[in-house]
Coordinates of C-alpha atoms in Angstrom, one line a residue:
M471 CA 9.8 208.9 128.6
P472 CA 13.5 207.3 130.0
K473 CA 13.5 206.9 133.7
T474 CA 16.1 209.4 134.9
I475 CA 15.1 212.8 133.6
R476 CA 17.7 215.5 132.5
F477 CA 17.1 219.2 134.0
L478 CA 19.4 221.8 133.1
T479 CA 19.5 225.4 134.3
G480 CA 21.6 228.2 133.2
I481 CA 22.5 231.1 135.3
T482 CA 24.3 234.3 133.8
P483 CA 26.7 235.6 136.1
S484 CA 25.6 239.4 135.8
G485 CA 25.5 241.1 139.4
T486 CA 25.6 240.1 143.0
P487 CA 23.0 237.3 143.8
H488 CA 20.0 238.8 146.1
L489 CA 17.4 237.5 148.2
G490 CA 15.0 237.5 145.2
N491 CA 17.5 235.0 143.4
F492 CA 17.7 232.7 146.2
M493 CA 14.1 232.3 147.0
G494 CA 13.2 232.3 143.1
S495 CA 16.0 230.1 141.7
I496 CA 18.8 228.9 144.0
R497 CA 16.8 227.5 147.0
P498 CA 14.0 225.7 145.0
S499 CA 16.8 224.4 142.5
V500 CA 19.3 223.3 145.2
A501 CA 16.0 221.2 146.8
A502 CA 15.1 220.0 143.1
S503 CA 19.1 218.7 142.4
R504 CA 18.2 215.9 145.3
N505 CA 15.4 214.1 143.7
A506 CA 15.7 210.6 142.7
G507 CA 15.4 210.0 138.7
V508 CA 16.5 213.6 138.0
E509 CA 20.0 214.4 136.4
S510 CA 20.7 217.8 137.1
F511 CA 23.0 220.1 135.0
Y512 CA 23.7 223.8 136.2
F513 CA 26.0 226.1 134.5
L514 CA 27.6 229.7 134.6
A515 CA 26.3 231.4 131.2
D516 CA 29.4 233.4 131.3
Y517 CA 29.4 233.3 127.3
H518 CA 26.0 234.8 127.8
A519 CA 27.1 237.8 129.7
L520 CA 29.0 239.3 127.1
I521 CA 26.2 240.5 125.4
K522 CA 25.2 243.0 127.7
C523 CA 28.5 243.5 130.0
Q524 CA 31.8 244.5 128.3
E525 CA 33.5 245.1 132.0
P526 CA 35.8 241.8 132.0
E527 CA 36.6 242.5 136.0
R528 CA 32.6 242.5 136.6
V529 CA 32.2 239.1 134.9
H530 CA 34.7 237.6 136.3
R531 CA 33.8 239.0 140.0
S532 CA 30.2 238.1 139.4
T533 CA 30.9 234.7 138.3
L534 CA 32.9 234.2 141.6
E535 CA 29.9 235.5 143.4
I536 CA 27.5 233.6 141.8
A537 CA 29.1 230.2 142.1
A538 CA 30.1 230.6 145.7
S539 CA 26.7 231.5 146.3
W540 CA 25.4 228.1 144.7
L541 CA 27.7 225.9 146.5
A542 CA 27.0 227.7 149.5
A543 CA 23.2 227.0 149.4
G544 CA 24.3 223.7 149.0
L545 CA 24.7 222.8 145.8
D546 CA 26.8 219.7 145.6
P547 CA 29.0 219.4 142.6
Q548 CA 29.9 215.7 143.2
Q549 CA 25.7 214.8 142.8
V550 CA 25.4 217.1 139.7
T551 CA 27.0 218.7 136.8
F552 CA 28.0 222.5 137.6
Y553 CA 30.2 223.8 135.5
R554 CA 31.2 227.0 133.9
Q555 CA 29.9 227.5 129.7
S556 CA 33.2 228.6 128.9
D557 CA 34.8 226.0 129.8
I558 CA 33.1 223.4 127.6
P559 CA 34.1 224.3 123.8
E560 CA 31.6 222.1 122.2
I561 CA 29.2 224.3 123.2
P562 CA 30.3 227.2 120.7
E563 CA 31.0 224.7 117.9
L564 CA 27.6 223.4 118.3
H565 CA 26.1 226.7 118.1
W566 CA 28.1 227.2 114.3
L567 CA 26.7 224.0 113.3
L568 CA 23.3 225.1 114.5
T569 CA 23.3 228.3 112.8
C570 CA 23.9 226.6 109.7
V571 CA 20.1 225.1 109.9
T572 CA 18.8 228.3 111.5
G573 CA 16.3 230.3 109.5
K574 CA 16.9 234.0 109.7
G575 CA 13.4 234.5 110.0
L576 CA 13.0 232.5 113.0
L577 CA 15.7 234.7 114.8
N578 CA 13.8 237.7 114.1
R579 CA 10.9 237.0 116.0
A580 CA 13.1 236.6 119.1
H581 CA 11.3 238.7 122.1
A582 CA 14.7 240.2 123.0
Y583 CA 15.6 241.5 119.4
K584 CA 12.1 242.6 118.7
A585 CA 12.1 244.6 122.1
A586 CA 15.5 246.1 120.8
Q587 CA 14.1 247.1 117.7
D588 CA 11.0 248.4 119.0
K589 CA 12.6 250.5 121.5
N590 CA 14.9 252.0 118.6
Q591 CA 11.5 252.6 116.5
E592 CA 10.0 254.7 119.2
A593 CA 13.5 256.6 119.9
G594 CA 13.7 257.3 116.2
R595 CA 16.7 255.9 115.5
D596 CA 17.7 253.0 113.4
L597 CA 16.0 249.8 114.0
D598 CA 19.1 247.7 114.3
D599 CA 20.7 250.5 116.5
G600 CA 23.1 249.2 119.3
V601 CA 22.0 246.0 118.5
S602 CA 24.5 243.3 118.7
A603 CA 25.1 239.9 116.4
G604 CA 25.6 238.3 120.0
L605 CA 22.0 239.6 121.0
F606 CA 20.5 238.4 117.6
M607 CA 22.3 235.2 117.9
Y608 CA 21.5 234.7 121.6
P609 CA 18.6 232.0 120.7
V610 CA 20.9 230.2 118.9
L611 CA 23.6 230.0 121.9
M612 CA 20.9 228.9 124.2
A613 CA 19.8 226.2 122.0
A614 CA 23.5 224.8 121.8
D615 CA 23.1 224.9 125.7
I616 CA 20.4 222.7 126.3
L617 CA 20.7 220.4 123.1
M618 CA 24.6 219.4 124.1
F619 CA 23.4 217.6 126.9
N620 CA 20.0 216.3 125.3
A621 CA 18.1 218.1 128.3
H622 CA 14.6 216.9 128.6
K623 CA 13.7 219.9 131.1
V624 CA 14.6 223.2 131.1
P625 CA 13.1 225.4 133.9
V626 CA 12.1 228.5 132.6
G627 CA 9.7 231.8 133.3
R628 CA 6.9 232.1 131.0
D629 CA 9.0 235.2 129.1
Q630 CA 11.6 232.1 128.3
I631 CA 9.3 229.5 126.7
Q632 CA 9.8 231.4 123.4
H633 CA 13.4 230.1 123.7
I634 CA 12.6 226.2 124.2
E635 CA 10.6 226.3 121.3
M636 CA 12.8 227.8 119.2
A637 CA 15.6 225.2 120.6
R638 CA 12.8 222.6 119.6
D639 CA 12.9 224.1 116.0
M640 CA 16.6 224.0 115.7
A641 CA 17.0 220.5 116.8
A642 CA 14.0 219.2 114.4
S643 CA 15.5 220.7 111.7
F644 CA 19.4 219.3 112.2
N645 CA 17.7 216.1 112.9
H646 CA 15.6 216.1 109.8
L647 CA 18.8 217.1 107.7
Y648 CA 21.3 214.9 109.9
G649 CA 19.4 212.2 111.2
E650 CA 18.2 211.6 115.0
H651 CA 20.9 213.1 117.2
F652 CA 19.0 215.8 119.4
T653 CA 16.3 215.4 122.2
L654 CA 13.4 218.0 121.8
P655 CA 13.3 219.7 125.0
E656 CA 10.5 220.9 127.0
A657 CA 9.9 224.2 129.1
A658 CA 9.4 223.4 132.6
V659 CA 7.2 226.6 133.7
E660 CA 7.8 227.8 136.6
D661 CA 4.5 229.5 137.6
N662 CA 5.3 229.3 141.2
V663 CA 8.4 230.9 141.4
A664 CA 8.8 233.3 144.7
L665 CA 8.9 236.7 143.5
L666 CA 10.2 238.9 146.4
L667 CA 9.0 242.1 147.0
G668 CA 12.2 245.1 147.1
L669 CA 12.8 247.6 149.7
D670 CA 10.6 249.9 148.2
G671 CA 7.4 247.4 147.5
R672 CA 8.6 246.7 144.1
K673 CA 9.7 243.5 142.8
M674 CA 13.2 242.9 144.0
S675 CA 15.4 243.5 141.2
K676 CA 18.8 244.8 140.5
S677 CA 17.4 247.4 137.9
Y678 CA 15.0 248.9 140.8
D679 CA 18.1 249.3 143.0
N680 CA 15.7 247.7 145.8
T681 CA 17.6 244.8 146.4
I682 CA 19.0 242.7 149.8
P683 CA 22.5 241.1 149.0
L684 CA 22.0 237.6 150.0
F685 CA 25.3 237.4 151.7
S686 CA 25.1 240.7 153.2
T687 CA 26.9 241.1 156.9
R688 CA 24.6 241.1 159.8
E689 CA 25.0 244.7 160.1
Q690 CA 24.2 245.3 156.5
L691 CA 21.1 243.0 156.6
R692 CA 19.7 244.6 159.7
K693 CA 20.5 248.3 158.3
L694 CA 19.0 246.8 154.8
I695 CA 15.6 245.7 156.5
G696 CA 15.4 248.7 158.7
S697 CA 15.1 250.7 155.5
I698 CA 11.7 248.7 154.0
V699 CA 9.1 250.8 153.3
T700 CA 6.1 250.9 155.5
D701 CA 3.2 252.6 156.3
S702 CA 2.3 255.2 158.6
R703 CA 0.2 253.1 161.3
A704 CA 1.7 253.8 165.0
P705 CA 2.3 250.6 167.5
G706 CA -1.3 249.2 168.5
E707 CA -2.9 250.0 165.2
P708 CA -3.8 247.1 163.5
K709 CA -1.4 246.4 160.0
Q710 CA -2.6 245.1 156.5
V711 CA -0.5 241.8 155.5
E712 CA -1.6 242.6 151.9
G713 CA 0.7 244.9 150.3
S714 CA 3.2 244.6 152.6
A715 CA 6.8 243.8 151.7
L716 CA 8.1 243.1 155.0
F717 CA 5.7 240.7 155.5
Q718 CA 5.8 238.8 152.3
I719 CA 9.7 238.6 152.3
Y720 CA 9.1 237.4 156.2
Q721 CA 6.6 234.8 154.7
A722 CA 9.0 233.6 152.0
F723 CA 11.6 232.4 154.7
A724 CA 9.0 231.6 157.3
T725 CA 7.2 228.0 158.4
P726 CA 3.3 228.0 158.3
E727 CA 3.2 228.8 161.9
E728 CA 5.8 231.4 162.1
T729 CA 3.9 233.0 159.1
A730 CA 0.6 232.7 161.1
A731 CA 2.1 234.1 164.2
M732 CA 3.4 237.1 162.3
R733 CA -0.2 237.5 160.8
R734 CA -1.9 237.6 164.3
A735 CA 1.0 240.1 165.2
Y736 CA 0.1 242.4 162.7
A737 CA -3.7 242.3 163.3
D738 CA -2.6 243.1 167.1
G739 CA -0.9 246.4 166.1
I740 CA 3.0 245.2 166.5
A741 CA 5.2 248.2 165.9
W742 CA 7.3 248.5 162.5
G743 CA 10.7 248.3 164.4
D744 CA 9.4 244.8 166.2
A745 CA 8.4 243.2 162.7
K746 CA 11.7 244.6 160.8
Q747 CA 13.4 243.0 164.4
M748 CA 11.6 239.5 163.9
L749 CA 12.4 239.3 159.7
F750 CA 15.9 240.1 160.6
E751 CA 16.3 237.7 163.1
R752 CA 14.3 234.8 160.6
I753 CA 16.4 235.7 157.7
D754 CA 19.9 235.9 159.5
R755 CA 18.9 232.1 161.5
E756 CA 18.6 230.7 157.7
I757 CA 21.3 232.8 156.1
A758 CA 24.2 232.9 158.4
P759 CA 25.7 229.1 158.1
M760 CA 25.6 229.9 154.2
R761 CA 27.2 232.9 154.6
A762 CA 29.7 231.3 156.8
R763 CA 30.4 229.2 154.1
Y764 CA 30.1 232.0 150.9
D765 CA 32.8 234.1 152.8
D766 CA 35.4 231.1 153.0
L767 CA 34.5 230.4 149.3
M768 CA 34.9 233.8 148.7
A769 CA 38.5 234.0 150.6
H770 CA 39.5 230.8 148.6
P771 CA 38.2 231.1 145.0
E772 CA 40.6 228.0 144.3
K773 CA 37.5 226.0 145.9
V774 CA 35.4 227.5 143.8
E775 CA 37.4 226.8 140.7
A776 CA 37.8 223.3 141.6
A777 CA 34.5 222.7 142.1
L778 CA 33.5 224.1 138.3
Q779 CA 36.7 221.9 136.9
I780 CA 34.6 219.2 138.6
G781 CA 31.4 219.8 136.6
A782 CA 33.5 220.4 133.4
K783 CA 35.3 217.1 133.5
R784 CA 31.8 215.2 133.8
A785 CA 30.4 217.6 131.3
R786 CA 33.0 217.4 128.6
A787 CA 32.8 213.7 129.0
I788 CA 29.4 213.9 127.4
A789 CA 30.2 217.1 125.0
A790 CA 33.3 215.8 123.5
P791 CA 32.2 212.6 122.1
F792 CA 28.8 214.0 121.0
L793 CA 30.2 216.7 119.6
Q794 CA 32.7 214.2 117.3
R795 CA 29.2 212.3 116.8
L796 CA 27.7 215.7 115.3
R797 CA 30.9 216.6 113.4
A798 CA 30.7 213.3 111.4
A799 CA 27.1 213.6 110.9
V800 CA 27.6 217.0 109.1
G801 CA 30.4 215.7 106.8
L802 CA 33.2 216.9 109.0
R803 CA 35.5 213.7 109.6
G804 CA 38.4 212.2 108.2
L805 CA 38.6 211.5 104.8
S806 CA 39.3 207.8 105.3
A807 CA 36.3 207.5 107.8
V808 CA 33.1 206.0 106.7
A809 CA 30.0 207.6 106.0
P810 CA 27.4 207.3 108.7
P811 CA 24.2 205.8 107.5
A812 CA 21.5 208.4 105.7
P813 CA 19.3 209.9 108.3
A814 CA 16.0 207.9 108.8
T815 CA 13.9 210.7 108.3
Q816 CA 14.8 210.7 104.7
K817 CA 13.4 207.3 104.1
T818 CA 9.8 208.1 105.0
S819 CA 7.5 210.3 103.1
K820 CA 5.9 210.6 106.7
A821 CA 8.8 212.8 108.1
A822 CA 9.1 214.6 104.8
L823 CA 6.1 216.4 105.4
P824 CA 5.4 220.0 106.8
A825 CA 3.8 220.3 110.0
F826 CA 1.5 222.8 112.1
K827 CA 2.9 223.4 115.8
Q828 CA 0.6 225.4 118.4
Y829 CA 2.1 226.9 121.5
R830 CA 1.3 229.5 124.3
E831 CA 3.3 232.5 124.3
A832 CA 4.4 234.5 127.4
D833 CA 1.6 237.4 126.5
G834 CA -1.1 234.7 127.0
K835 CA -2.1 234.1 123.8
F836 CA -2.5 231.4 121.8
Y837 CA -0.3 230.7 118.0
F838 CA 0.7 228.0 115.3
K839 CA 3.5 228.2 112.7
L840 CA 3.6 225.8 109.5
V841 CA 7.3 224.4 109.6
A842 CA 8.7 222.9 106.3
A843 CA 9.8 219.4 106.5
D844 CA 13.6 220.7 106.4
G845 CA 12.2 222.8 109.9
R846 CA 12.1 226.2 107.9
L847 CA 9.5 228.4 108.9
L848 CA 6.4 228.9 106.3
L849 CA 3.7 230.5 108.0
Q850 CA 3.6 232.5 110.9
S851 CA -0.3 233.2 113.1
T852 CA -1.5 236.4 115.1
G853 CA -2.3 235.3 118.6
F854 CA -5.9 233.8 119.7
D855 CA -7.2 234.1 123.0
A856 CA -8.2 230.8 123.4
P857 CA -6.2 227.5 122.0
R858 CA -9.5 226.1 120.3
D859 CA -9.9 229.4 117.9
A860 CA -6.2 228.4 116.8
G861 CA -6.7 224.8 116.2
Q862 CA -10.2 225.8 114.0
S863 CA -7.8 227.9 111.7
I864 CA -5.3 225.2 111.7
A865 CA -8.1 222.7 110.7
R866 CA -9.7 225.2 108.0
L867 CA -5.8 225.7 106.2
Q868 CA -5.4 221.8 106.2
K869 CA -8.9 221.2 104.7
E870 CA -10.3 224.3 103.2
A871 CA -9.3 225.5 99.6
G872 CA -9.0 229.2 99.9
A873 CA -8.6 229.1 103.5
L874 CA -5.0 230.8 103.0
Q875 CA -6.6 233.7 101.4
A876 CA -9.8 234.0 103.6
L877 CA -7.9 234.0 107.2
A878 CA -5.2 236.3 105.9
P879 CA -5.8 238.8 108.4
L880 CA -4.9 236.3 111.1
L881 CA -1.3 235.4 109.7
T882 CA 1.8 236.9 109.3
P883 CA 4.0 236.3 106.1
V884 CA 7.7 235.1 106.8
D885 CA 10.2 237.1 105.0
G886 CA 11.7 235.5 101.8
V887 CA 8.8 233.0 101.7
P888 CA 6.5 233.1 98.9
A889 CA 2.7 232.5 99.0
S890 CA 3.2 229.4 96.6
E891 CA 5.2 227.5 98.7
V892 CA 2.9 228.0 101.3
E893 CA 0.1 226.6 99.4
A894 CA 2.4 223.7 98.4
A895 CA 2.9 222.6 101.6
L896 CA -0.9 222.9 102.6
L897 CA -1.6 220.7 99.7
A898 CA 1.0 218.1 100.3
L899 CA -0.7 217.8 103.9
A900 CA -4.0 217.8 102.4
A901 CA -2.8 215.0 100.1
A902 CA -1.3 212.9 103.3
Q903 CA -4.9 212.7 104.7
E904 CA -6.7 211.5 102.1

């Protein structure tokens, strides 16, 4: 593994950042950006925002608010590469190059696309009603974001693991056809991300309209905290910390000692009004210095723009020459230019073999797929409860004649891939093991 690890994080500018965004993403990411041996890339995914939002002013305003929030929280544009996606024209060009090596069948299985189709089916509408090509191609653009900078690690929640796996598939397909150009990225799963409860006790989310904006004024912050839902226990009655949104939010900001003190106060029957005042003071103590910086940045957007241009310059210094290399690799070069060497993957029979890939999805189940030497998906499994079960099925497919038919209930055929091609791939694997 390289001495310097590249981490890449995308932030979609949609809406105003709230306390949940700060605790779950901004604060830990800013802290991680200061680690030695880490090269951090943070970008505002404004192209992605256009998939869901067609309100130009909202996209523009949200881009400013989110960039200002990250800078106010301590992200240093001199120490990291902080840029706006749309400032890097090489990204959409790479998106097209990847589109040309990506099978439609792969994109058909993207969670967001399948969810949209399932929703339409339940409503009795055409399966693709309201589905834009942008939504369908979203995984390819995300892959371009990641592969443009050959990121080693991409911090994501479990619901995004599939996109990283798809990016790996696209990178492998390109590498097979044109030589080793892309690092295969890995998902850095964020299982310990703090998920704050909102004003109504549910997860803090804009979709629930229960958020506390990160940089509310002091007066707004006090008012919103005062509206947090609590139970009917009176002053003097012991109160439960389990399930208490107020306590959970306090714990996210407080030190262990402060949390222990609040826990004792709950047991001693603190009045809800006093507990809310303590929460307000604790949050405001941390947020107030950042709020001052944020207000200054919002009043002077040219400062935010300058920071983003520093990042754009740094990002393009990597992206521009890399894209030229990729252009040459696929044949888009001057007619007098010398062709690059043939891909090493075409020289060995080992590289020309199909391969099984086993992985875990967001539903907690284990899956495998059979991928052709050129990266095309040949076969997809259904979900298994244990990785051992998936592994045993793979072993049978590789070794046993007739296993493809015997395991048919556990397998999902791929559109446009005949059974004969799958059988040929399995025979090639079996022959290579002899």
